[in-house]
Amino acid sequence: DSSEVQMKEVKQLRQKSINAILLAVEHFNGMNNLARTEAVLLLLIHAFEMLLKAGILSRGGSIRSKGQDKTISFDDCLRRSLSNGSLKFIDDDQALLLTALNGHRNAAAHHLLTISEEVLYIETQSAITVFRDVLRDLFAMKLEDHLPSRVLPLSTIPPTNPTIVFRDEVEAIRKLLAPGMRRRSEAESRVRAIAILENSLLGEPTQPSQATLKRLLKKLGAGERFDALFP
């Protein structure tokens, strides 16, 4: 029976998504910093792709393009979950976060990306919150049922206001651009993270061009205000 096969696939995808989100949490809280940022971002996007595919199938949609055996990409999953009226289970704010997260994942996986600990915390915490809400709304399941009963992990950097975090990140980039620092490559990989987020909020889920990054760095080096560059 095709419906039974599909429901089995939904359960398998859902479990893969939960496994991946738990591994993302484990890497985020782990003591080993080796490729930690990349691992967290890759696992978060994998978790959401599996969850979105499970959601699409559970609502009677398809996770394959017509005439194709290969399943659709993360971007297509997000698009169907957001814009298809009969399938829709993602709202605009959730889509913005996932678009930014995927932009950071792509940059980290395919080139260079440097994210401060504070920015990674904000993005990871937001992603887990969205995952929790979608899992609950789609399947009436509680993410906390799959987490061990423990107190919050220790943090050496207390969370702060997101606006302050990004302002401080911009100031850190300015310092890298100071005369004699010779750290322009690092500054570029850090400003890329903010530019990806800004593009996502503007509805432009694309990687910033080298010309854009150079222009941003030039303006930062000249002292232009944070809120003028990233409204």
PDB file of C-alpha atoms in Angstrom:
ATOM      1  CA  ASP A   1       0.000   0.000   0.000  1.00  0.00           C
ATOM      2  CA  SER A   2       1.530   3.319  -1.140  1.00  0.00           C
ATOM      3  CA  SER A   3       0.138   5.287   1.820  1.00  0.00           C
ATOM      4  CA  GLU A   4       1.827   2.934   4.290  1.00  0.00           C
ATOM      5  CA  VAL A   5       5.121   3.203   2.398  1.00  0.00           C
ATOM      6  CA  GLN A   6       4.841   7.003   2.439  1.00  0.00           C
ATOM      7  CA  MET A   7       4.108   7.119   6.173  1.00  0.00           C
ATOM      8  CA  LYS A   8       7.125   4.894   6.809  1.00  0.00           C
ATOM      9  CA  GLU A   9       9.243   7.329   4.785  1.00  0.00           C
ATOM     10  CA  VAL A  10       7.842  10.239   6.811  1.00  0.00           C
ATOM     11  CA  LYS A  11       8.817   8.551  10.081  1.00  0.00           C
ATOM     12  CA  GLN A  12      12.309   7.743   8.810  1.00  0.00           C
ATOM     13  CA  LEU A  13      12.895  11.323   7.624  1.00  0.00           C
ATOM     14  CA  ARG A  14      11.517  12.722  10.870  1.00  0.00           C
ATOM     15  CA  GLN A  15      13.836  10.535  12.930  1.00  0.00           C
ATOM     16  CA  LYS A  16      16.816  11.544  10.786  1.00  0.00           C
ATOM     17  CA  SER A  17      15.924  15.183  11.395  1.00  0.00           C
ATOM     18  CA  ILE A  18      15.791  14.677  15.172  1.00  0.00           C
ATOM     19  CA  ASN A  19      19.086  12.764  15.119  1.00  0.00           C
ATOM     20  CA  ALA A  20      20.744  15.612  13.205  1.00  0.00           C
ATOM     21  CA  ILE A  21      19.435  18.375  15.475  1.00  0.00           C
ATOM     22  CA  LEU A  22      20.693  16.475  18.531  1.00  0.00           C
ATOM     23  CA  LEU A  23      24.122  16.078  16.917  1.00  0.00           C
ATOM     24  CA  ALA A  24      24.132  19.813  16.141  1.00  0.00           C
ATOM     25  CA  VAL A  25      23.478  20.561  19.817  1.00  0.00           C
ATOM     26  CA  GLU A  26      26.203  18.104  20.811  1.00  0.00           C
ATOM     27  CA  HIS A  27      28.744  19.762  18.510  1.00  0.00           C
ATOM     28  CA  PHE A  28      27.741  23.241  19.656  1.00  0.00           C
ATOM     29  CA  ASN A  29      28.231  22.305  23.310  1.00  0.00           C
ATOM     30  CA  GLY A  30      31.301  20.138  22.697  1.00  0.00           C
ATOM     31  CA  MET A  31      34.805  20.876  23.959  1.00  0.00           C
ATOM     32  CA  ASN A  32      36.442  20.306  20.560  1.00  0.00           C
ATOM     33  CA  ASN A  33      36.651  23.431  18.384  1.00  0.00           C
ATOM     34  CA  LEU A  34      37.954  21.586  15.321  1.00  0.00           C
ATOM     35  CA  ALA A  35      35.564  22.483  12.443  1.00  0.00           C
ATOM     36  CA  ARG A  36      32.892  23.135  15.074  1.00  0.00           C
ATOM     37  CA  THR A  37      31.151  25.994  13.260  1.00  0.00           C
ATOM     38  CA  GLU A  38      31.022  24.062   9.993  1.00  0.00           C
ATOM     39  CA  ALA A  39      29.699  20.929  11.745  1.00  0.00           C
ATOM     40  CA  VAL A  40      26.947  22.852  13.552  1.00  0.00           C
ATOM     41  CA  LEU A  41      25.771  24.641  10.398  1.00  0.00           C
ATOM     42  CA  LEU A  42      25.870  21.497   8.244  1.00  0.00           C
ATOM     43  CA  LEU A  43      23.948  19.461  10.808  1.00  0.00           C
ATOM     44  CA  LEU A  44      21.336  22.171  11.355  1.00  0.00           C
ATOM     45  CA  ILE A  45      20.568  22.412   7.641  1.00  0.00           C
ATOM     46  CA  HIS A  46      20.519  18.612   7.299  1.00  0.00           C
ATOM     47  CA  ALA A  47      18.067  18.461  10.217  1.00  0.00           C
ATOM     48  CA  PHE A  48      15.767  21.001   8.599  1.00  0.00           C
ATOM     49  CA  GLU A  49      15.929  19.433   5.151  1.00  0.00           C
ATOM     50  CA  MET A  50      14.846  16.090   6.601  1.00  0.00           C
ATOM     51  CA  LEU A  51      12.106  17.750   8.680  1.00  0.00           C
ATOM     52  CA  LEU A  52      10.780  19.776   5.741  1.00  0.00           C
ATOM     53  CA  LYS A  53      10.691  16.687   3.540  1.00  0.00           C
ATOM     54  CA  ALA A  54       8.849  14.772   6.248  1.00  0.00           C
ATOM     55  CA  GLY A  55       6.372  17.643   6.541  1.00  0.00           C
ATOM     56  CA  ILE A  56       5.784  17.888   2.796  1.00  0.00           C
ATOM     57  CA  LEU A  57       5.140  14.150   2.517  1.00  0.00           C
ATOM     58  CA  SER A  58       2.873  14.108   5.583  1.00  0.00           C
ATOM     59  CA  ARG A  59       0.682  16.760   3.921  1.00  0.00           C
ATOM     60  CA  GLY A  60       0.391  14.838   0.669  1.00  0.00           C
ATOM     61  CA  GLY A  61       3.075  16.661  -1.269  1.00  0.00           C
ATOM     62  CA  SER A  62       5.979  15.308  -3.284  1.00  0.00           C
ATOM     63  CA  ILE A  63       9.671  15.663  -2.494  1.00  0.00           C
ATOM     64  CA  ARG A  64      10.696  14.856  -6.059  1.00  0.00           C
ATOM     65  CA  SER A  65      10.462  16.976  -9.168  1.00  0.00           C
ATOM     66  CA  LYS A  66       8.317  15.611 -11.962  1.00  0.00           C
ATOM     67  CA  GLY A  67      10.115  12.824 -13.811  1.00  0.00           C
ATOM     68  CA  GLN A  68      13.067  12.879 -11.406  1.00  0.00           C
ATOM     69  CA  ASP A  69      14.230  10.142  -9.015  1.00  0.00           C
ATOM     70  CA  LYS A  70      16.425  12.532  -7.048  1.00  0.00           C
ATOM     71  CA  THR A  71      14.746  14.371  -4.170  1.00  0.00           C
ATOM     72  CA  ILE A  72      14.469  18.166  -4.221  1.00  0.00           C
ATOM     73  CA  SER A  73      17.053  20.517  -2.702  1.00  0.00           C
ATOM     74  CA  PHE A  74      16.819  22.336   0.602  1.00  0.00           C
ATOM     75  CA  ASP A  75      15.830  25.560  -1.193  1.00  0.00           C
ATOM     76  CA  ASP A  76      12.999  23.769  -3.003  1.00  0.00           C
ATOM     77  CA  CYS A  77      11.841  22.171   0.253  1.00  0.00           C
ATOM     78  CA  LEU A  78      11.702  25.586   1.897  1.00  0.00           C
ATOM     79  CA  ARG A  79       9.904  27.118  -1.070  1.00  0.00           C
ATOM     80  CA  ARG A  80       7.213  24.420  -1.083  1.00  0.00           C
ATOM     81  CA  SER A  81       6.783  24.565   2.694  1.00  0.00           C
ATOM     82  CA  LEU A  82       6.316  28.329   2.567  1.00  0.00           C
ATOM     83  CA  SER A  83       4.457  29.158  -0.635  1.00  0.00           C
ATOM     84  CA  ASN A  84       2.335  26.104  -1.505  1.00  0.00           C
ATOM     85  CA  GLY A  85      -1.063  26.855   0.056  1.00  0.00           C
ATOM     86  CA  SER A  86      -2.067  23.225   0.541  1.00  0.00           C
ATOM     87  CA  LEU A  87       1.285  22.297   2.093  1.00  0.00           C
ATOM     88  CA  LYS A  88       2.270  25.524   3.887  1.00  0.00           C
ATOM     89  CA  PHE A  89       3.641  24.984   7.380  1.00  0.00           C
ATOM     90  CA  ILE A  90       6.511  27.509   7.485  1.00  0.00           C
ATOM     91  CA  ASP A  91       5.872  31.211   8.090  1.00  0.00           C
ATOM     92  CA  ASP A  92       7.808  34.166   6.681  1.00  0.00           C
ATOM     93  CA  ASP A  93       9.941  34.763   9.784  1.00  0.00           C
ATOM     94  CA  GLN A  94      10.940  31.102   9.994  1.00  0.00           C
ATOM     95  CA  ALA A  95      11.802  31.128   6.285  1.00  0.00           C
ATOM     96  CA  LEU A  96      14.053  34.175   6.746  1.00  0.00           C
ATOM     97  CA  LEU A  97      16.018  32.428   9.483  1.00  0.00           C
ATOM     98  CA  LEU A  98      16.397  29.225   7.464  1.00  0.00           C
ATOM     99  CA  THR A  99      17.469  31.179   4.381  1.00  0.00           C
ATOM    100  CA  ALA A 100      20.186  32.966   6.371  1.00  0.00           C
ATOM    101  CA  LEU A 101      21.239  29.712   8.022  1.00  0.00           C
ATOM    102  CA  ASN A 102      21.544  27.991   4.643  1.00  0.00           C
ATOM    103  CA  GLY A 103      23.538  30.913   3.289  1.00  0.00           C
ATOM    104  CA  HIS A 104      25.992  30.546   6.151  1.00  0.00           C
ATOM    105  CA  ARG A 105      26.107  26.775   5.637  1.00  0.00           C
ATOM    106  CA  ASN A 106      26.923  27.218   1.940  1.00  0.00           C
ATOM    107  CA  ALA A 107      29.682  29.723   2.644  1.00  0.00           C
ATOM    108  CA  ALA A 108      31.178  27.533   5.374  1.00  0.00           C
ATOM    109  CA  ALA A 109      31.000  24.372   3.243  1.00  0.00           C
ATOM    110  CA  HIS A 110      32.217  25.804  -0.046  1.00  0.00           C
ATOM    111  CA  HIS A 111      34.519  28.700   0.837  1.00  0.00           C
ATOM    112  CA  LEU A 112      35.448  30.726   3.922  1.00  0.00           C
ATOM    113  CA  LEU A 113      33.222  31.952   6.715  1.00  0.00           C
ATOM    114  CA  THR A 114      34.070  33.248  10.168  1.00  0.00           C
ATOM    115  CA  ILE A 115      31.240  33.673  12.682  1.00  0.00           C
ATOM    116  CA  SER A 116      31.759  34.965  16.191  1.00  0.00           C
ATOM    117  CA  GLU A 117      30.663  32.779  19.086  1.00  0.00           C
ATOM    118  CA  GLU A 118      27.860  35.217  19.923  1.00  0.00           C
ATOM    119  CA  VAL A 119      26.467  35.165  16.373  1.00  0.00           C
ATOM    120  CA  LEU A 120      26.682  31.373  16.206  1.00  0.00           C
ATOM    121  CA  TYR A 121      24.811  31.163  19.511  1.00  0.00           C
ATOM    122  CA  ILE A 122      21.991  33.436  18.304  1.00  0.00           C
ATOM    123  CA  GLU A 123      21.632  31.527  15.039  1.00  0.00           C
ATOM    124  CA  THR A 124      21.764  28.079  16.640  1.00  0.00           C
ATOM    125  CA  GLN A 125      19.333  28.967  19.432  1.00  0.00           C
ATOM    126  CA  SER A 126      16.922  30.474  16.898  1.00  0.00           C
ATOM    127  CA  ALA A 127      17.197  27.418  14.650  1.00  0.00           C
ATOM    128  CA  ILE A 128      16.469  25.012  17.494  1.00  0.00           C
ATOM    129  CA  THR A 129      13.454  27.101  18.501  1.00  0.00           C
ATOM    130  CA  VAL A 130      12.073  26.953  14.956  1.00  0.00           C
ATOM    131  CA  PHE A 131      12.773  23.212  14.754  1.00  0.00           C
ATOM    132  CA  ARG A 132      10.923  22.682  18.041  1.00  0.00           C
ATOM    133  CA  ASP A 133       7.908  24.661  16.817  1.00  0.00           C
ATOM    134  CA  VAL A 134       7.690  22.964  13.411  1.00  0.00           C
ATOM    135  CA  LEU A 135       8.081  19.485  14.926  1.00  0.00           C
ATOM    136  CA  ARG A 136       5.292  20.290  17.386  1.00  0.00           C
ATOM    137  CA  ASP A 137       2.937  21.834  14.817  1.00  0.00           C
ATOM    138  CA  LEU A 138       3.433  19.113  12.205  1.00  0.00           C
ATOM    139  CA  PHE A 139       3.590  15.982  14.308  1.00  0.00           C
ATOM    140  CA  ALA A 140       2.474  16.975  17.837  1.00  0.00           C
ATOM    141  CA  MET A 141       5.897  15.881  19.100  1.00  0.00           C
ATOM    142  CA  LYS A 142       7.992  17.599  21.780  1.00  0.00           C
ATOM    143  CA  LEU A 143      11.669  18.093  21.020  1.00  0.00           C
ATOM    144  CA  GLU A 144      12.412  18.101  24.744  1.00  0.00           C
ATOM    145  CA  ASP A 145      11.253  14.467  24.908  1.00  0.00           C
ATOM    146  CA  HIS A 146      14.353  13.607  22.877  1.00  0.00           C
ATOM    147  CA  LEU A 147      16.783  15.646  24.984  1.00  0.00           C
ATOM    148  CA  PRO A 148      18.411  14.466  28.220  1.00  0.00           C
ATOM    149  CA  SER A 149      17.136  16.050  31.435  1.00  0.00           C
ATOM    150  CA  ARG A 150      20.032  18.349  32.263  1.00  0.00           C
ATOM    151  CA  VAL A 151      20.617  21.912  33.301  1.00  0.00           C
ATOM    152  CA  LEU A 152      21.816  24.403  30.707  1.00  0.00           C
ATOM    153  CA  PRO A 153      25.471  24.042  29.668  1.00  0.00           C
ATOM    154  CA  LEU A 154      28.005  26.464  31.091  1.00  0.00           C
ATOM    155  CA  SER A 155      28.897  29.485  28.983  1.00  0.00           C
ATOM    156  CA  THR A 156      32.011  31.630  29.273  1.00  0.00           C
ATOM    157  CA  ILE A 157      30.319  34.350  27.162  1.00  0.00           C
ATOM    158  CA  PRO A 158      26.897  35.451  28.458  1.00  0.00           C
ATOM    159  CA  PRO A 159      24.233  35.972  25.741  1.00  0.00           C
ATOM    160  CA  THR A 160      23.511  39.616  24.987  1.00  0.00           C
ATOM    161  CA  ASN A 161      21.212  41.777  22.864  1.00  0.00           C
ATOM    162  CA  PRO A 162      21.426  40.651  19.194  1.00  0.00           C
ATOM    163  CA  THR A 163      21.825  44.217  17.920  1.00  0.00           C
ATOM    164  CA  ILE A 164      24.779  44.746  20.248  1.00  0.00           C
ATOM    165  CA  VAL A 165      26.278  41.442  19.094  1.00  0.00           C
ATOM    166  CA  PHE A 166      26.247  42.472  15.434  1.00  0.00           C
ATOM    167  CA  ARG A 167      27.472  45.979  16.235  1.00  0.00           C
ATOM    168  CA  ASP A 168      30.392  44.500  18.162  1.00  0.00           C
ATOM    169  CA  GLU A 169      31.098  42.119  15.290  1.00  0.00           C
ATOM    170  CA  VAL A 170      31.348  45.069  12.906  1.00  0.00           C
ATOM    171  CA  GLU A 171      33.736  46.834  15.273  1.00  0.00           C
ATOM    172  CA  ALA A 172      35.882  43.695  15.407  1.00  0.00           C
ATOM    173  CA  ILE A 173      36.032  43.733  11.594  1.00  0.00           C
ATOM    174  CA  ARG A 174      37.090  47.392  11.657  1.00  0.00           C
ATOM    175  CA  LYS A 175      40.017  46.483  13.919  1.00  0.00           C
ATOM    176  CA  LEU A 176      41.124  43.798  11.460  1.00  0.00           C
ATOM    177  CA  LEU A 177      41.236  46.476   8.760  1.00  0.00           C
ATOM    178  CA  ALA A 178      43.476  48.797  10.787  1.00  0.00           C
ATOM    179  CA  PRO A 179      46.785  49.780   9.150  1.00  0.00           C
ATOM    180  CA  GLY A 180      49.493  47.195   9.712  1.00  0.00           C
ATOM    181  CA  MET A 181      47.120  44.398  10.753  1.00  0.00           C
ATOM    182  CA  ARG A 182      47.420  42.443   7.455  1.00  0.00           C
ATOM    183  CA  ARG A 183      44.246  40.507   8.271  1.00  0.00           C
ATOM    184  CA  ARG A 184      42.013  41.541   5.393  1.00  0.00           C
ATOM    185  CA  SER A 185      41.213  37.926   4.469  1.00  0.00           C
ATOM    186  CA  GLU A 186      39.892  37.282   7.987  1.00  0.00           C
ATOM    187  CA  ALA A 187      37.908  40.535   7.865  1.00  0.00           C
ATOM    188  CA  GLU A 188      36.355  39.427   4.565  1.00  0.00           C
ATOM    189  CA  SER A 189      35.310  36.020   5.924  1.00  0.00           C
ATOM    190  CA  ARG A 190      33.675  37.737   8.922  1.00  0.00           C
ATOM    191  CA  VAL A 191      31.850  40.421   6.967  1.00  0.00           C
ATOM    192  CA  ARG A 192      30.580  37.694   4.614  1.00  0.00           C
ATOM    193  CA  ALA A 193      28.552  36.205   7.480  1.00  0.00           C
ATOM    194  CA  ILE A 194      26.808  39.511   8.188  1.00  0.00           C
ATOM    195  CA  ALA A 195      26.259  40.242   4.489  1.00  0.00           C
ATOM    196  CA  ILE A 196      24.583  36.835   4.036  1.00  0.00           C
ATOM    197  CA  LEU A 197      22.213  37.578   6.905  1.00  0.00           C
ATOM    198  CA  GLU A 198      21.457  41.059   5.540  1.00  0.00           C
ATOM    199  CA  ASN A 199      20.720  39.625   2.074  1.00  0.00           C
ATOM    200  CA  SER A 200      18.367  37.048   3.568  1.00  0.00           C
ATOM    201  CA  LEU A 201      16.443  39.693   5.493  1.00  0.00           C
ATOM    202  CA  LEU A 202      16.109  41.663   2.247  1.00  0.00           C
ATOM    203  CA  GLY A 203      14.718  38.601   0.468  1.00  0.00           C
ATOM    204  CA  GLU A 204      17.876  38.016  -1.569  1.00  0.00           C
ATOM    205  CA  PRO A 205      19.096  34.502  -0.650  1.00  0.00           C
ATOM    206  CA  THR A 206      22.347  34.793  -2.579  1.00  0.00           C
ATOM    207  CA  GLN A 207      25.991  34.794  -1.615  1.00  0.00           C
ATOM    208  CA  PRO A 208      27.466  38.319  -1.583  1.00  0.00           C
ATOM    209  CA  SER A 209      29.835  38.985  -4.474  1.00  0.00           C
ATOM    210  CA  GLN A 210      33.497  39.795  -4.014  1.00  0.00           C
ATOM    211  CA  ALA A 211      32.745  43.309  -5.238  1.00  0.00           C
ATOM    212  CA  THR A 212      30.077  43.710  -2.544  1.00  0.00           C
ATOM    213  CA  LEU A 213      32.417  42.476   0.185  1.00  0.00           C
ATOM    214  CA  LYS A 214      35.187  44.810  -0.965  1.00  0.00           C
ATOM    215  CA  ARG A 215      32.760  47.731  -0.978  1.00  0.00           C
ATOM    216  CA  LEU A 216      31.569  46.904   2.549  1.00  0.00           C
ATOM    217  CA  LEU A 217      35.126  46.581   3.841  1.00  0.00           C
ATOM    218  CA  LYS A 218      36.087  49.878   2.255  1.00  0.00           C
ATOM    219  CA  LYS A 219      33.158  51.650   3.916  1.00  0.00           C
ATOM    220  CA  LEU A 220      33.853  49.964   7.253  1.00  0.00           C
ATOM    221  CA  GLY A 221      37.479  51.000   7.038  1.00  0.00           C
ATOM    222  CA  ALA A 222      36.359  54.568   6.352  1.00  0.00           C
ATOM    223  CA  GLY A 223      34.284  54.565   9.542  1.00  0.00           C
ATOM    224  CA  GLU A 224      30.758  54.316   8.104  1.00  0.00           C
ATOM    225  CA  ARG A 225      28.084  53.533  10.713  1.00  0.00           C
ATOM    226  CA  PHE A 226      26.959  49.961  11.337  1.00  0.00           C
ATOM    227  CA  ASP A 227      23.241  50.748  10.902  1.00  0.00           C
ATOM    228  CA  ALA A 228      23.893  52.581   7.634  1.00  0.00           C
ATOM    229  CA  LEU A 229      25.704  49.595   6.125  1.00  0.00           C
ATOM    230  CA  PHE A 230      23.322  46.957   7.505  1.00  0.00           C
ATOM    231  CA  PRO A 231      19.907  48.597   7.960  1.00  0.00           C
TER     232      PRO A 231
END
